[in-house]
Amino acid sequence: GKKTTKDEGVELPWVFRGGPARKGKVSYRIPATRPRVLWRFATERPIYASPALDASGNLYVASLDGFLYRLRPDGTVSWRRSLGDTIYASPALVPGGVVVGSDDDRLFMLDRQTGRPIWTFPLGPCPTGPGRGPDTVRCDADSSVNLGHDGTLYLGGDALYALRPDGTLRWRADLGGHA
């Protein structure tokens, strides 16, 4: 069966496609009747990533406007945090916080209740400066984090990274390009 833990009342883990195996399955029941729109929320730019849902009904929504939002079940904003650049990755609810990367070349662990940063992890080193092309996006933290059974966080960027839950590097595997 599916192994989950509880952290501050949140069923964990919640990562892109519903769990570490990314099968797209969740333990929530599908509605028996056609759902209706209860509320709408707009960000300054499109939402590309899948949101994360905690056990209390709060949504964690990443937007191309560079903000991660925590929305209450009624659709009002609990908090929003700028992550410095566009966010393509889906947030992951893991023990200790919510993890998401952005195109400013960093992975963030934020407190789920307040949105305050717990730690950041810089990818790279990568060249900085103006321009477009492969060198300017190589360190973007735009892949959705996956969680190992031992709490290891896995992320692609300029390499494949494995981080400990405290945000320190376990290992880095250079793949010769953007992972």
PDB file of C-alpha atoms in Angstrom:
ATOM      1  CA  GLY A   1       0.000   0.000   0.000  1.00  0.00           C
ATOM      2  CA  LYS A   2       0.831   3.664  -0.194  1.00  0.00           C
ATOM      3  CA  LYS A   3       3.022   4.830   2.669  1.00  0.00           C
ATOM      4  CA  THR A   4       2.279   8.342   3.916  1.00  0.00           C
ATOM      5  CA  THR A   5       3.166  10.351   6.990  1.00  0.00           C
ATOM      6  CA  LYS A   6       1.470  13.228   8.732  1.00  0.00           C
ATOM      7  CA  ASP A   7       3.225  16.575   9.220  1.00  0.00           C
ATOM      8  CA  GLU A   8       1.210  19.429  10.745  1.00  0.00           C
ATOM      9  CA  GLY A   9      -2.013  17.682   9.668  1.00  0.00           C
ATOM     10  CA  VAL A  10      -0.859  17.345   6.041  1.00  0.00           C
ATOM     11  CA  GLU A  11      -0.843  13.958   4.350  1.00  0.00           C
ATOM     12  CA  LEU A  12       2.593  13.539   2.855  1.00  0.00           C
ATOM     13  CA  PRO A  13       4.089  13.330   0.397  1.00  0.00           C
ATOM     14  CA  TRP A  14       2.284  15.336  -2.247  1.00  0.00           C
ATOM     15  CA  VAL A  15       4.458  15.636  -5.307  1.00  0.00           C
ATOM     16  CA  PHE A  16       3.737  16.114  -9.003  1.00  0.00           C
ATOM     17  CA  ARG A  17       1.311  13.433 -10.263  1.00  0.00           C
ATOM     18  CA  GLY A  18       0.279  12.428  -6.744  1.00  0.00           C
ATOM     19  CA  GLY A  19       3.296  10.658  -5.252  1.00  0.00           C
ATOM     20  CA  PRO A  20       6.878   9.576  -5.721  1.00  0.00           C
ATOM     21  CA  ALA A  21       5.917   6.926  -8.302  1.00  0.00           C
ATOM     22  CA  ARG A  22       4.143   9.666 -10.350  1.00  0.00           C
ATOM     23  CA  LYS A  23       1.296   7.347 -11.314  1.00  0.00           C
ATOM     24  CA  GLY A  24      -1.265  10.155 -11.200  1.00  0.00           C
ATOM     25  CA  LYS A  25      -3.240   8.382  -8.473  1.00  0.00           C
ATOM     26  CA  VAL A  26      -4.393   9.993  -5.248  1.00  0.00           C
ATOM     27  CA  SER A  27      -6.396   8.704  -2.301  1.00  0.00           C
ATOM     28  CA  TYR A  28      -9.177  11.277  -2.768  1.00  0.00           C
ATOM     29  CA  ARG A  29     -12.522  10.145  -4.137  1.00  0.00           C
ATOM     30  CA  ILE A  30     -13.722  11.432  -7.487  1.00  0.00           C
ATOM     31  CA  PRO A  31     -16.984  13.414  -7.153  1.00  0.00           C
ATOM     32  CA  ALA A  32     -20.133  11.408  -7.874  1.00  0.00           C
ATOM     33  CA  THR A  33     -21.839  14.463  -9.405  1.00  0.00           C
ATOM     34  CA  ARG A  34     -20.583  17.047 -11.845  1.00  0.00           C
ATOM     35  CA  PRO A  35     -18.421  19.603 -10.000  1.00  0.00           C
ATOM     36  CA  ARG A  36     -19.269  23.301 -10.111  1.00  0.00           C
ATOM     37  CA  VAL A  37     -16.988  26.316  -9.923  1.00  0.00           C
ATOM     38  CA  LEU A  38     -16.846  27.590  -6.335  1.00  0.00           C
ATOM     39  CA  TRP A  39     -14.294  30.335  -6.874  1.00  0.00           C
ATOM     40  CA  ARG A  40     -11.677  31.656  -9.291  1.00  0.00           C
ATOM     41  CA  PHE A  41      -8.210  33.028  -8.672  1.00  0.00           C
ATOM     42  CA  ALA A  42      -6.069  34.923 -11.171  1.00  0.00           C
ATOM     43  CA  THR A  43      -2.328  35.477 -11.120  1.00  0.00           C
ATOM     44  CA  GLU A  44      -0.445  38.110 -13.119  1.00  0.00           C
ATOM     45  CA  ARG A  45       0.784  35.486 -15.604  1.00  0.00           C
ATOM     46  CA  PRO A  46      -0.363  31.973 -16.552  1.00  0.00           C
ATOM     47  CA  ILE A  47      -0.191  28.965 -14.268  1.00  0.00           C
ATOM     48  CA  TYR A  48       1.833  26.219 -15.940  1.00  0.00           C
ATOM     49  CA  ALA A  49       2.361  23.770 -13.069  1.00  0.00           C
ATOM     50  CA  SER A  50      -0.017  21.473 -11.224  1.00  0.00           C
ATOM     51  CA  PRO A  51      -1.010  22.773  -7.780  1.00  0.00           C
ATOM     52  CA  ALA A  52      -0.456  20.823  -4.569  1.00  0.00           C
ATOM     53  CA  LEU A  53      -3.324  20.177  -2.161  1.00  0.00           C
ATOM     54  CA  ASP A  54      -2.878  19.630   1.573  1.00  0.00           C
ATOM     55  CA  ALA A  55      -5.167  17.664   3.883  1.00  0.00           C
ATOM     56  CA  SER A  56      -6.852  20.898   5.059  1.00  0.00           C
ATOM     57  CA  GLY A  57      -7.835  21.897   1.517  1.00  0.00           C
ATOM     58  CA  ASN A  58      -5.180  24.593   1.031  1.00  0.00           C
ATOM     59  CA  LEU A  59      -3.766  24.864  -2.489  1.00  0.00           C
ATOM     60  CA  TYR A  60      -0.144  25.716  -3.265  1.00  0.00           C
ATOM     61  CA  VAL A  61      -0.065  27.320  -6.703  1.00  0.00           C
ATOM     62  CA  ALA A  62       3.063  28.280  -8.644  1.00  0.00           C
ATOM     63  CA  SER A  63       2.768  30.874 -11.399  1.00  0.00           C
ATOM     64  CA  LEU A  64       4.853  32.210 -14.241  1.00  0.00           C
ATOM     65  CA  ASP A  65       4.538  35.560 -12.427  1.00  0.00           C
ATOM     66  CA  GLY A  66       7.288  34.277 -10.087  1.00  0.00           C
ATOM     67  CA  PHE A  67       5.088  33.817  -7.013  1.00  0.00           C
ATOM     68  CA  LEU A  68       4.114  30.747  -5.051  1.00  0.00           C
ATOM     69  CA  TYR A  69       0.647  31.220  -3.555  1.00  0.00           C
ATOM     70  CA  ARG A  70      -1.070  29.426  -0.711  1.00  0.00           C
ATOM     71  CA  LEU A  71      -4.821  29.634  -1.189  1.00  0.00           C
ATOM     72  CA  ARG A  72      -7.343  28.766   1.494  1.00  0.00           C
ATOM     73  CA  PRO A  73     -10.175  26.363   0.601  1.00  0.00           C
ATOM     74  CA  ASP A  74     -12.403  29.385  -0.154  1.00  0.00           C
ATOM     75  CA  GLY A  75      -9.902  30.700  -2.753  1.00  0.00           C
ATOM     76  CA  THR A  76      -8.558  33.621  -0.708  1.00  0.00           C
ATOM     77  CA  VAL A  77      -4.809  34.163  -0.431  1.00  0.00           C
ATOM     78  CA  SER A  78      -3.215  32.931   2.782  1.00  0.00           C
ATOM     79  CA  TRP A  79       0.246  34.076   1.607  1.00  0.00           C
ATOM     80  CA  ARG A  80       2.329  34.629  -1.516  1.00  0.00           C
ATOM     81  CA  ARG A  81       6.096  34.497  -1.874  1.00  0.00           C
ATOM     82  CA  SER A  82       8.231  35.794  -4.724  1.00  0.00           C
ATOM     83  CA  LEU A  83      10.793  33.233  -5.879  1.00  0.00           C
ATOM     84  CA  GLY A  84      12.695  35.665  -8.083  1.00  0.00           C
ATOM     85  CA  ASP A  85      11.695  34.450 -11.556  1.00  0.00           C
ATOM     86  CA  THR A  86       9.118  32.388 -13.423  1.00  0.00           C
ATOM     87  CA  ILE A  87       8.006  29.096 -11.866  1.00  0.00           C
ATOM     88  CA  TYR A  88       7.315  26.155 -14.169  1.00  0.00           C
ATOM     89  CA  ALA A  89       7.691  23.429 -11.533  1.00  0.00           C
ATOM     90  CA  SER A  90       4.889  21.959  -9.463  1.00  0.00           C
ATOM     91  CA  PRO A  91       5.245  22.525  -5.720  1.00  0.00           C
ATOM     92  CA  ALA A  92       5.833  19.452  -3.546  1.00  0.00           C
ATOM     93  CA  LEU A  93       4.530  19.078  -0.004  1.00  0.00           C
ATOM     94  CA  VAL A  94       7.212  17.231   1.931  1.00  0.00           C
ATOM     95  CA  PRO A  95       7.957  16.806   5.639  1.00  0.00           C
ATOM     96  CA  GLY A  96       8.947  20.222   6.935  1.00  0.00           C
ATOM     97  CA  GLY A  97       7.527  22.436   4.190  1.00  0.00           C
ATOM     98  CA  VAL A  98       6.719  23.041   0.553  1.00  0.00           C
ATOM     99  CA  VAL A  99       9.515  22.726  -2.027  1.00  0.00           C
ATOM    100  CA  VAL A 100       9.608  24.367  -5.458  1.00  0.00           C
ATOM    101  CA  GLY A 101      12.226  25.697  -7.835  1.00  0.00           C
ATOM    102  CA  SER A 102      12.248  28.746 -10.057  1.00  0.00           C
ATOM    103  CA  ASP A 103      14.072  30.061 -13.079  1.00  0.00           C
ATOM    104  CA  ASP A 104      16.364  32.139 -10.862  1.00  0.00           C
ATOM    105  CA  ASP A 105      18.477  28.968 -10.504  1.00  0.00           C
ATOM    106  CA  ARG A 106      17.384  28.094  -6.947  1.00  0.00           C
ATOM    107  CA  LEU A 107      15.304  25.486  -5.177  1.00  0.00           C
ATOM    108  CA  PHE A 108      13.305  26.767  -2.194  1.00  0.00           C
ATOM    109  CA  MET A 109      11.900  25.099   0.918  1.00  0.00           C
ATOM    110  CA  LEU A 110       9.197  27.325   2.396  1.00  0.00           C
ATOM    111  CA  ASP A 111       7.221  27.071   5.615  1.00  0.00           C
ATOM    112  CA  ARG A 112       3.713  25.924   4.656  1.00  0.00           C
ATOM    113  CA  GLN A 113       1.997  28.130   7.244  1.00  0.00           C
ATOM    114  CA  THR A 114       3.825  31.415   6.568  1.00  0.00           C
ATOM    115  CA  GLY A 115       5.585  31.090   3.205  1.00  0.00           C
ATOM    116  CA  ARG A 116       8.873  32.140   4.791  1.00  0.00           C
ATOM    117  CA  PRO A 117      11.990  30.507   3.337  1.00  0.00           C
ATOM    118  CA  ILE A 118      13.462  27.700   5.423  1.00  0.00           C
ATOM    119  CA  TRP A 119      16.370  27.158   3.026  1.00  0.00           C
ATOM    120  CA  THR A 120      17.416  27.772  -0.558  1.00  0.00           C
ATOM    121  CA  PHE A 121      19.714  25.692  -2.712  1.00  0.00           C
ATOM    122  CA  PRO A 122      21.498  27.310  -5.697  1.00  0.00           C
ATOM    123  CA  LEU A 123      21.999  25.173  -8.807  1.00  0.00           C
ATOM    124  CA  GLY A 124      25.122  25.546 -10.841  1.00  0.00           C
ATOM    125  CA  PRO A 125      27.508  27.163 -11.249  1.00  0.00           C
ATOM    126  CA  CYS A 126      26.071  28.577 -14.443  1.00  0.00           C
ATOM    127  CA  PRO A 127      26.871  31.688 -16.473  1.00  0.00           C
ATOM    128  CA  THR A 128      24.870  34.774 -15.633  1.00  0.00           C
ATOM    129  CA  GLY A 129      24.063  37.765 -17.730  1.00  0.00           C
ATOM    130  CA  PRO A 130      21.678  38.892 -20.424  1.00  0.00           C
ATOM    131  CA  GLY A 131      20.642  36.787 -23.352  1.00  0.00           C
ATOM    132  CA  ARG A 132      18.703  33.718 -24.339  1.00  0.00           C
ATOM    133  CA  GLY A 133      19.661  30.210 -25.252  1.00  0.00           C
ATOM    134  CA  PRO A 134      20.849  27.006 -23.628  1.00  0.00           C
ATOM    135  CA  ASP A 135      23.459  28.585 -21.362  1.00  0.00           C
ATOM    136  CA  THR A 136      20.975  31.016 -19.771  1.00  0.00           C
ATOM    137  CA  VAL A 137      18.431  28.288 -18.873  1.00  0.00           C
ATOM    138  CA  ARG A 138      20.795  25.488 -17.928  1.00  0.00           C
ATOM    139  CA  CYS A 139      20.455  26.036 -14.151  1.00  0.00           C
ATOM    140  CA  ASP A 140      16.734  26.815 -14.105  1.00  0.00           C
ATOM    141  CA  ALA A 141      15.112  24.769 -11.330  1.00  0.00           C
ATOM    142  CA  ASP A 142      12.079  24.074 -13.487  1.00  0.00           C
ATOM    143  CA  SER A 143      11.644  20.349 -12.938  1.00  0.00           C
ATOM    144  CA  SER A 144       9.181  19.207 -10.290  1.00  0.00           C
ATOM    145  CA  VAL A 145      10.885  17.760  -7.223  1.00  0.00           C
ATOM    146  CA  ASN A 146      10.453  14.096  -6.426  1.00  0.00           C
ATOM    147  CA  LEU A 147      10.823  12.604  -2.966  1.00  0.00           C
ATOM    148  CA  GLY A 148      12.721   9.421  -2.147  1.00  0.00           C
ATOM    149  CA  HIS A 149      11.582   6.966   0.521  1.00  0.00           C
ATOM    150  CA  ASP A 150      14.345   8.252   2.817  1.00  0.00           C
ATOM    151  CA  GLY A 151      13.394  11.946   2.396  1.00  0.00           C
ATOM    152  CA  THR A 152      15.930  12.676  -0.353  1.00  0.00           C
ATOM    153  CA  LEU A 153      14.749  15.412  -2.730  1.00  0.00           C
ATOM    154  CA  TYR A 154      15.540  14.799  -6.415  1.00  0.00           C
ATOM    155  CA  LEU A 155      15.658  17.664  -8.921  1.00  0.00           C
ATOM    156  CA  GLY A 156      16.860  18.255 -12.449  1.00  0.00           C
ATOM    157  CA  GLY A 157      18.609  21.448 -13.566  1.00  0.00           C
ATOM    158  CA  ASP A 158      22.101  21.791 -14.990  1.00  0.00           C
ATOM    159  CA  ALA A 159      22.599  18.293 -13.498  1.00  0.00           C
ATOM    160  CA  LEU A 160      20.602  15.736 -11.559  1.00  0.00           C
ATOM    161  CA  TYR A 161      20.635  16.653  -7.865  1.00  0.00           C
ATOM    162  CA  ALA A 162      19.895  14.693  -4.706  1.00  0.00           C
ATOM    163  CA  LEU A 163      19.428  16.875  -1.627  1.00  0.00           C
ATOM    164  CA  ARG A 164      18.987  15.974   2.005  1.00  0.00           C
ATOM    165  CA  PRO A 165      15.772  17.237   3.656  1.00  0.00           C
ATOM    166  CA  ASP A 166      17.763  20.137   5.183  1.00  0.00           C
ATOM    167  CA  GLY A 167      18.711  21.409   1.703  1.00  0.00           C
ATOM    168  CA  THR A 168      22.319  20.224   1.688  1.00  0.00           C
ATOM    169  CA  LEU A 169      23.777  18.385  -1.276  1.00  0.00           C
ATOM    170  CA  ARG A 170      23.848  14.591  -1.094  1.00  0.00           C
ATOM    171  CA  TRP A 171      25.147  14.179  -4.663  1.00  0.00           C
ATOM    172  CA  ARG A 172      25.170  15.815  -8.082  1.00  0.00           C
ATOM    173  CA  ALA A 173      25.379  13.955 -11.422  1.00  0.00           C
ATOM    174  CA  ASP A 174      26.396  16.052 -14.413  1.00  0.00           C
ATOM    175  CA  LEU A 175      24.453  14.887 -17.473  1.00  0.00           C
ATOM    176  CA  GLY A 176      26.087  17.253 -19.966  1.00  0.00           C
ATOM    177  CA  GLY A 177      23.121  19.609 -20.302  1.00  0.00           C
ATOM    178  CA  HIS A 178      19.838  20.698 -18.799  1.00  0.00           C
ATOM    179  CA  ALA A 179      18.220  17.761 -16.992  1.00  0.00           C
TER     180      ALA A 179
END
